[in-house]
């Protein structure tokens, strides 16, 4: 059968309803949801198993987390330059197929009793590298699949799934580590990635690809173009800096947090999973609010307030002591507020980034911002381990939680804070980034020559 045609109009339907009826968007959404859930479950299964079973100290846990995050620093810019010229769905399928194979092999090694620190490092490094491929590709895929006026709704759905998976995945991971043996806990991640492959492969609509010259520019030139775009646009530059500050501080905080909950508050693996999962419902609420709040109060006001409230909630955690009756509800409330605020920020920032970026440079813009933000997470993870070991868990948690408030401060002092209710347009002088006609299967039409 030929691929489905790209929709030309809403046919009188509101954006949300139209997307819900779009089978190809649903396949992308389901696949991305399964992938994100598997990723975040795996990224907690491995380090939590290291803490509870292998008994690693704070320094080694920080190093382990840094190993898994290092591919963001090493590969993201190259992946962004590459994905802009290829079908993002193919990249996503290959990435999740690779993660399924890696985790399946890791589970077999664990089954034969060789699940040690070396295996953990290899597994998290490979999963981290393939995650870079998937994350950059999925951020470019929506722009190529649906119309501009559906981006906010589409981002709300995709980022809602991602944010919910960021804590729903750890909840699942914590429960699996507590209830199952290591091989079966690790193998569960492979199942989610396999489901993602199946769903994304079923998308039938031809992908709109940016027009490519017969001779592609060198990778270094394409990377420089992405860097110049982000550094040259005030809004993208602010998004980049705010993301870098947040991701660095959050990585440090999570290293301390994963130690603080079981060792200082004496929570079980299942309780730790529940605490981390509490931001899942918050993220779902945030995804519902994210499409409407900017239209009512403006993107700038929403970004500053949501970031300040969500990030500031973690300042309550260091004050908790012991496993009293109020500890678990307070921790879950903090997670809920953090999830809601973070989700609103994620959707609004994604829409702003996509609106000011030429379509032919979406992957490079996303990769550059991811590189600047997530590229600092290995250093943040190591810093969190050092702070926990040298200053103690409670002080380390307080310092890293305070550091997260630098992100809303950056937003408040940037042009992002002055954005109104409408999304900004691509700045004058930027390349058009025209896409190939979707009916040609991604090949530029003769009229475009």
Coordinates of N, CA, C and O in Angstrom, one line a residue, residues 245-379:
X245 N 22.4 24.6 32.9 CA 22.4 24.8 34.4 C 21.5 23.8 35.1 O 21.9 23.2 36.1
X246 N 20.3 23.6 34.5 CA 19.4 22.6 35.1 C 19.9 21.2 35.1 O 19.9 20.5 36.1
X247 N 20.4 20.7 33.9 CA 20.8 19.4 33.8 C 22.1 19.1 34.7 O 22.2 18.0 35.2
X248 N 23.0 20.0 34.7 CA 24.1 19.8 35.6 C 23.7 19.7 37.1 O 24.1 18.7 37.8
X249 N 22.9 20.6 37.5 CA 22.4 20.5 38.9 C 21.6 19.3 39.2 O 21.7 18.7 40.3
X250 N 20.7 19.0 38.2 CA 19.8 17.8 38.4 C 20.6 16.5 38.5 O 20.2 15.6 39.3
X251 N 21.6 16.4 37.7 CA 22.4 15.2 37.7 C 23.1 15.0 39.0 O 23.2 13.9 39.6
X252 N 23.6 16.1 39.6 CA 24.3 16.1 40.9 C 23.3 15.8 42.0 O 23.5 14.9 42.8
X253 N 22.1 16.4 41.9 CA 21.0 16.1 42.9 C 20.6 14.7 42.8 O 20.4 14.0 43.9
X254 N 20.4 14.1 41.7 CA 19.9 12.7 41.6 C 20.9 11.7 42.1 O 20.5 10.7 42.7
X255 N 22.2 12.0 42.0 CA 23.2 11.1 42.5 C 23.1 11.1 44.1 O 23.1 10.0 44.7
X256 N 22.9 12.2 44.7 CA 22.8 12.3 46.1 C 21.4 11.8 46.5 O 21.3 11.1 47.5
X257 N 20.4 12.1 45.8 CA 19.0 11.7 46.1 C 18.9 10.2 46.1 O 18.2 9.6 47.1
X258 N 19.5 9.5 45.2 CA 19.4 8.0 45.2 C 20.1 7.4 46.3 O 19.8 6.2 46.7
X259 N 21.1 8.1 47.0 CA 21.7 7.6 48.2 C 21.0 8.1 49.4 O 20.9 7.3 50.4
X260 N 20.4 9.3 49.4 CA 19.8 9.8 50.5 C 18.5 9.1 50.9 O 18.2 8.8 52.1
X261 N 17.7 8.6 49.9 CA 16.5 8.0 50.2 C 16.7 6.6 50.9 O 16.0 6.4 52.0
X262 N 17.5 5.7 50.5 CA 17.6 4.5 51.2 C 18.5 4.5 52.4 O 18.3 3.8 53.4
X263 N 19.6 5.4 52.4 CA 20.5 5.3 53.5 C 20.2 6.3 54.6 O 20.5 6.0 55.8
X264 N 19.7 7.5 54.3 CA 19.4 8.5 55.3 C 18.0 8.4 55.8 O 17.7 8.5 57.0
X265 N 17.0 8.1 54.9 CA 15.6 8.0 55.3 C 15.2 6.6 55.4 O 14.0 6.3 55.7
X266 N 16.1 5.6 55.1 CA 15.9 4.2 55.3 C 14.6 3.7 54.5 O 13.9 2.8 55.0
X267 N 14.5 4.1 53.3 CA 13.4 3.7 52.4 C 13.8 2.4 51.7 O 15.0 2.3 51.3
X268 N 12.9 1.5 51.5 CA 13.2 0.3 50.7 C 13.2 0.6 49.2 O 12.9 1.7 48.8
X269 N 13.7 -0.4 48.4 CA 13.7 -0.2 47.0 C 12.4 0.2 46.4 O 12.2 1.0 45.5
X270 N 11.3 -0.5 46.9 CA 10.0 -0.2 46.4 C 9.5 1.2 46.8 O 8.9 1.9 45.9
X271 N 9.9 1.6 48.0 CA 9.5 3.0 48.4 C 10.2 4.0 47.6 O 9.7 5.1 47.2
X272 N 11.5 3.7 47.3 CA 12.3 4.7 46.5 C 11.6 4.8 45.1 O 11.5 5.9 44.5
X273 N 11.2 3.7 44.5 CA 10.5 3.7 43.3 C 9.2 4.5 43.3 O 8.9 5.3 42.4
X274 N 8.5 4.4 44.4 CA 7.2 5.2 44.6 C 7.5 6.7 44.7 O 6.8 7.5 44.1
X275 N 8.6 7.0 45.4 CA 8.9 8.4 45.5 C 9.3 9.0 44.1 O 8.8 10.1 43.8
X276 N 10.1 8.3 43.4 CA 10.5 8.8 42.1 C 9.3 8.8 41.1 O 9.2 9.6 40.2
X277 N 8.3 7.9 41.3 CA 7.2 7.8 40.4 C 6.2 8.9 40.7 O 5.3 9.2 39.8
X278 N 6.3 9.6 41.8 CA 5.3 10.6 42.2 C 5.2 11.7 41.2 O 4.1 12.4 41.0
X279 N 6.3 12.0 40.5 CA 6.2 13.1 39.5 C 5.5 12.7 38.2 O 5.2 13.5 37.4
X280 N 5.2 11.4 38.1 CA 4.5 10.9 36.9 C 3.1 11.5 36.8 O 2.8 12.2 35.8
X281 N 2.3 11.4 37.9 CA 1.0 12.1 37.8 C 1.1 13.6 37.6 O 0.3 14.3 36.9
X282 N 2.2 14.2 38.3 CA 2.4 15.6 38.1 C 2.7 16.0 36.6 O 2.3 17.0 36.1
X283 N 3.5 15.1 36.0 CA 3.9 15.3 34.6 C 2.6 15.2 33.7 O 2.5 16.0 32.7
X284 N 1.7 14.3 34.0 CA 0.5 14.2 33.3 C -0.4 15.5 33.4 O -0.9 16.0 32.4
X285 N -0.4 16.0 34.6 CA -1.2 17.3 34.8 C -0.5 18.4 34.1 O -1.1 19.2 33.4
X286 N 0.9 18.4 34.1 CA 1.6 19.4 33.4 C 1.4 19.4 31.9 O 1.3 20.4 31.2
X287 N 1.3 18.2 31.4 CA 1.0 18.0 29.9 C -0.4 18.6 29.5 O -0.5 19.1 28.4
X288 N -1.3 18.4 30.4 CA -2.6 19.0 30.1 C -2.7 20.5 30.2 O -3.3 21.2 29.4
X289 N -1.9 21.1 31.1 CA -1.8 22.5 31.3 C -1.0 23.2 30.3 O -1.2 24.4 30.0
X290 N 0.0 22.5 29.8 CA 1.1 23.1 29.0 C 0.6 23.7 27.7 O 1.1 24.7 27.2
X291 N -0.5 23.1 27.1 CA -1.0 23.6 25.8 C -1.9 24.8 26.0 O -2.0 25.6 25.0
X292 N -2.4 25.1 27.2 CA -3.3 26.2 27.4 C -2.7 27.4 28.2 O -3.1 28.5 28.0
X293 N -1.8 27.1 29.2 CA -1.3 28.1 30.1 C -0.6 29.2 29.3 O -0.8 30.4 29.5
X294 N 0.3 28.9 28.3 CA 1.0 29.9 27.6 C 0.0 30.8 26.8 O 0.3 32.0 26.6
X295 N -1.1 30.3 26.3 CA -2.0 31.1 25.5 C -2.8 32.1 26.5 O -3.3 33.1 26.0
X296 N -2.8 31.7 27.7 CA -3.6 32.6 28.7 C -2.7 33.6 29.3 O -3.0 34.8 29.5
X297 N -1.5 33.2 29.8 CA -0.6 34.0 30.5 C 0.7 34.4 29.8 O 1.4 35.3 30.2
X298 N 1.0 33.8 28.6 CA 2.2 34.1 27.9 C 3.3 33.1 28.2 O 3.4 32.6 29.3
X299 N 4.1 32.8 27.2 CA 5.1 31.8 27.3 C 6.2 32.2 28.3 O 6.7 31.4 29.1
X300 N 6.5 33.5 28.4 CA 7.5 34.0 29.3 C 7.2 33.8 30.7 O 7.9 33.2 31.5
X301 N 6.0 34.3 31.1 CA 5.5 34.2 32.5 C 5.4 32.7 32.9 O 5.8 32.3 34.1
X302 N 4.9 31.9 32.0 CA 4.7 30.4 32.4 C 6.1 29.8 32.5 O 6.3 29.0 33.5
X303 N 7.0 30.0 31.7 CA 8.3 29.4 31.8 C 9.0 29.8 33.1 O 9.5 28.9 33.8
X304 N 9.0 31.0 33.5 CA 9.7 31.5 34.7 C 9.0 30.9 36.0 O 9.6 30.3 36.8
X305 N 7.7 31.0 36.0 CA 7.0 30.5 37.2 C 7.0 29.0 37.4 O 7.2 28.5 38.5
X306 N 6.8 28.3 36.3 CA 6.8 26.8 36.3 C 8.1 26.3 36.7 O 8.3 25.3 37.5
X307 N 9.2 26.9 36.2 CA 10.6 26.4 36.5 C 10.9 26.7 37.9 O 11.5 25.8 38.6
X308 N 10.5 27.9 38.4 CA 10.9 28.2 39.8 C 10.1 27.3 40.8 O 10.7 26.9 41.8
X309 N 8.8 27.1 40.6 CA 8.0 26.3 41.5 C 8.5 24.8 41.5 O 8.7 24.2 42.5
X310 N 8.6 24.3 40.2 CA 9.0 22.9 40.1 C 10.4 22.6 40.7 O 10.6 21.6 41.5
X311 N 11.4 23.4 40.3 CA 12.8 23.1 40.8 C 12.9 23.5 42.3 O 13.6 22.8 43.0
X312 N 12.2 24.5 42.8 CA 12.3 24.9 44.2 C 11.7 23.9 45.1 O 12.0 23.9 46.3
X313 N 10.8 23.0 44.6 CA 10.2 22.0 45.5 C 11.2 21.1 46.2 O 11.0 20.6 47.4
X314 N 12.4 20.8 45.6 CA 13.3 19.9 46.2 C 14.0 20.5 47.4 O 14.7 19.8 48.1
X315 N 13.9 21.8 47.6 CA 14.5 22.4 48.8 C 13.9 21.8 50.1 O 14.5 22.0 51.2
X316 N 12.7 21.2 50.0 CA 12.0 20.7 51.2 C 12.7 19.3 51.6 O 12.6 19.0 52.8
X317 N 13.3 18.6 50.7 CA 13.7 17.2 51.0 C 14.8 17.2 52.0 O 14.7 16.3 52.9
X318 N 15.8 18.0 52.0 CA 16.9 17.9 53.1 C 16.4 18.0 54.5 O 17.0 17.6 55.5
X319 N 15.2 18.7 54.7 CA 14.7 18.9 56.0 C 14.0 17.6 56.6 O 13.8 17.5 57.8
X320 N 13.8 16.6 55.8 CA 13.1 15.4 56.2 C 14.1 14.5 57.0 O 15.3 14.4 56.7
X321 N 13.6 13.8 58.0 CA 14.4 12.9 58.9 C 13.7 11.6 59.2 O 12.6 11.7 59.6
X322 N 14.4 10.5 58.9 CA 13.9 9.2 59.2 C 12.7 8.8 58.3 O 12.3 9.6 57.5
X323 N 12.2 7.6 58.6 CA 11.1 7.1 57.8 C 9.7 7.3 58.5 O 9.0 6.4 58.8
X324 N 9.4 8.6 58.9 CA 8.2 8.8 59.7 C 7.0 8.7 58.8 O 7.1 8.6 57.6
X325 N 5.8 8.9 59.4 CA 4.6 8.8 58.6 C 4.4 9.9 57.6 O 3.7 9.7 56.6
X326 N 5.1 11.0 57.8 CA 4.9 12.1 56.9 C 6.0 12.1 55.8 O 5.9 12.9 54.8
X327 N 7.0 11.4 56.0 CA 8.2 11.4 55.0 C 7.8 11.0 53.6 O 8.0 11.8 52.7
X328 N 7.1 9.9 53.5 CA 6.7 9.4 52.2 C 5.7 10.3 51.5 O 5.9 10.7 50.3
X329 N 4.7 10.8 52.2 CA 3.8 11.8 51.5 C 4.4 13.1 51.1 O 4.1 13.6 50.0
X330 N 5.3 13.6 51.9 CA 6.0 14.8 51.5 C 6.9 14.6 50.3 O 6.9 15.4 49.4
X331 N 7.6 13.5 50.3 CA 8.5 13.2 49.1 C 7.7 13.1 47.9 O 8.1 13.5 46.8
X332 N 6.5 12.4 48.0 CA 5.7 12.2 46.8 C 5.1 13.6 46.4 O 4.9 13.8 45.1
X333 N 4.7 14.5 47.3 CA 4.2 15.8 47.0 C 5.3 16.6 46.2 O 5.0 17.3 45.2
X334 N 6.5 16.5 46.7 CA 7.7 17.2 46.1 C 7.8 16.7 44.6 O 8.0 17.5 43.7
X335 N 7.8 15.4 44.5 CA 7.9 14.8 43.1 C 6.7 15.2 42.2 O 6.9 15.5 41.0
X336 N 5.5 15.3 42.8 CA 4.4 15.7 42.0 C 4.5 17.2 41.5 O 4.3 17.5 40.3
X337 N 4.9 18.1 42.4 CA 5.1 19.5 42.0 C 6.2 19.6 41.0 O 6.1 20.3 40.0
X338 N 7.3 18.9 41.2 CA 8.5 18.9 40.3 C 8.1 18.4 38.9 O 8.4 19.0 37.9
X339 N 7.3 17.3 38.9 CA 6.8 16.8 37.6 C 5.9 17.7 36.8 O 6.1 17.9 35.6
X340 N 5.0 18.4 37.5 CA 4.1 19.3 36.9 C 4.8 20.5 36.3 O 4.6 20.9 35.1
X341 N 5.6 21.1 37.1 CA 6.4 22.3 36.7 C 7.3 22.0 35.6 O 7.4 22.7 34.6
X342 N 8.1 20.9 35.7 CA 9.0 20.5 34.7 C 8.4 20.2 33.4 O 8.9 20.5 32.3
X343 N 7.2 19.5 33.4 CA 6.5 19.2 32.2 C 6.0 20.4 31.4 O 6.1 20.5 30.2
X344 N 5.5 21.4 32.1 CA 5.1 22.7 31.5 C 6.3 23.3 30.8 O 6.2 23.8 29.7
X345 N 7.4 23.4 31.5 CA 8.6 24.0 31.0 C 9.1 23.2 29.7 O 9.4 23.8 28.7
X346 N 9.1 21.9 29.8 CA 9.5 21.1 28.7 C 8.7 21.3 27.4 O 9.3 21.5 26.3
X347 N 7.4 21.3 27.5 CA 6.6 21.5 26.4 C 6.7 22.9 25.8 O 6.9 23.1 24.6
X348 N 6.7 24.0 26.7 CA 6.8 25.3 26.2 C 8.2 25.6 25.5 O 8.3 26.2 24.5
X349 N 9.3 25.1 26.2 CA 10.6 25.3 25.6 C 10.7 24.6 24.3 O 11.3 25.1 23.3
X350 N 10.2 23.3 24.2 CA 10.2 22.6 22.9 C 9.5 23.4 21.8 O 10.0 23.5 20.7
X351 N 8.3 23.9 22.1 CA 7.6 24.7 21.1 C 8.4 25.9 20.6 O 8.4 26.2 19.5
X352 N 9.0 26.6 21.6 CA 9.7 27.8 21.3 C 10.9 27.4 20.4 O 11.2 28.1 19.4
X353 N 11.6 26.4 20.8 CA 12.8 26.0 20.0 C 12.4 25.6 18.6 O 13.1 26.0 17.6
X354 N 11.4 24.8 18.4 CA 11.0 24.4 17.1 C 10.5 25.6 16.2 O 10.7 25.6 15.0
X355 N 9.8 26.6 16.9 CA 9.3 27.7 16.1 C 10.3 28.6 15.6 O 10.1 29.2 14.5
X356 N 11.5 28.8 16.3 CA 12.5 29.7 15.8 C 13.6 29.0 15.0 O 14.5 29.7 14.6
X357 N 13.5 27.7 14.8 CA 14.5 26.9 14.1 C 14.0 26.6 12.7 O 12.9 26.0 12.5
X358 N 14.8 26.8 11.7 CA 14.5 26.4 10.3 C 14.3 24.9 10.3 O 15.0 24.1 11.0
X359 N 13.3 24.4 9.5 CA 12.9 23.0 9.5 C 14.1 22.1 9.2 O 14.2 21.0 9.7
X360 N 15.0 22.6 8.3 CA 16.1 21.7 7.9 C 17.2 21.6 8.9 O 18.2 21.0 8.7
X361 N 17.1 22.4 10.0 CA 18.1 22.3 11.1 C 17.5 21.9 12.4 O 18.2 22.2 13.5
X362 N 16.4 21.3 12.4 CA 15.8 20.9 13.7 C 16.6 20.0 14.5 O 16.8 20.2 15.7
X363 N 17.2 19.0 13.9 CA 18.0 18.0 14.6 C 19.3 18.6 15.1 O 19.7 18.3 16.3
X364 N 19.9 19.5 14.3 CA 21.1 20.1 14.8 C 20.9 21.1 15.9 O 21.7 21.2 16.9
X365 N 19.8 21.8 15.9 CA 19.5 22.7 17.0 C 19.2 21.9 18.3 O 19.7 22.2 19.4
X366 N 18.4 20.8 18.2 CA 18.1 20.0 19.3 C 19.4 19.3 19.8 O 19.6 19.3 21.1
X367 N 20.3 18.9 18.9 CA 21.5 18.2 19.4 C 22.4 19.2 20.1 O 23.1 18.9 21.1
X368 N 22.5 20.5 19.5 CA 23.4 21.5 20.2 C 22.9 21.8 21.6 O 23.7 21.9 22.5
X369 N 21.6 22.0 21.8 CA 21.1 22.3 23.1 C 21.3 21.1 24.0 O 21.6 21.2 25.2
X370 N 21.0 19.9 23.5 CA 21.2 18.7 24.3 C 22.7 18.5 24.7 O 23.0 18.1 25.8
X371 N 23.6 18.8 23.7 CA 25.0 18.7 24.0 C 25.4 19.7 25.2 O 26.1 19.3 26.1
X372 N 24.9 20.9 25.1 CA 25.3 21.9 26.1 C 24.6 21.5 27.5 O 25.2 21.7 28.5
X373 N 23.4 21.0 27.4 CA 22.7 20.6 28.7 C 23.1 19.3 29.2 O 23.8 19.2 30.3
X374 N 22.8 18.2 28.5 CA 23.0 16.9 28.9 C 24.5 16.5 28.9 O 25.0 15.7 29.6
X375 N 25.3 17.3 28.1 CA 26.8 17.0 28.1 C 27.4 17.3 29.4 O 28.5 16.7 29.7
X376 N 26.8 18.1 30.2 CA 27.4 18.4 31.6 C 26.9 17.4 32.6 O 27.4 17.5 33.8
X377 N 26.0 16.5 32.3 CA 25.5 15.6 33.3 C 26.6 14.7 33.9 O 26.5 14.4 35.1
X378 N 27.5 14.2 33.1 CA 28.6 13.4 33.7 C 29.3 14.1 34.8 O 29.6 13.5 35.9
X379 N 29.6 15.4 34.6 CA 30.3 16.2 35.6 C 29.4 16.4 36.8 O 29.9 16.4 37.9

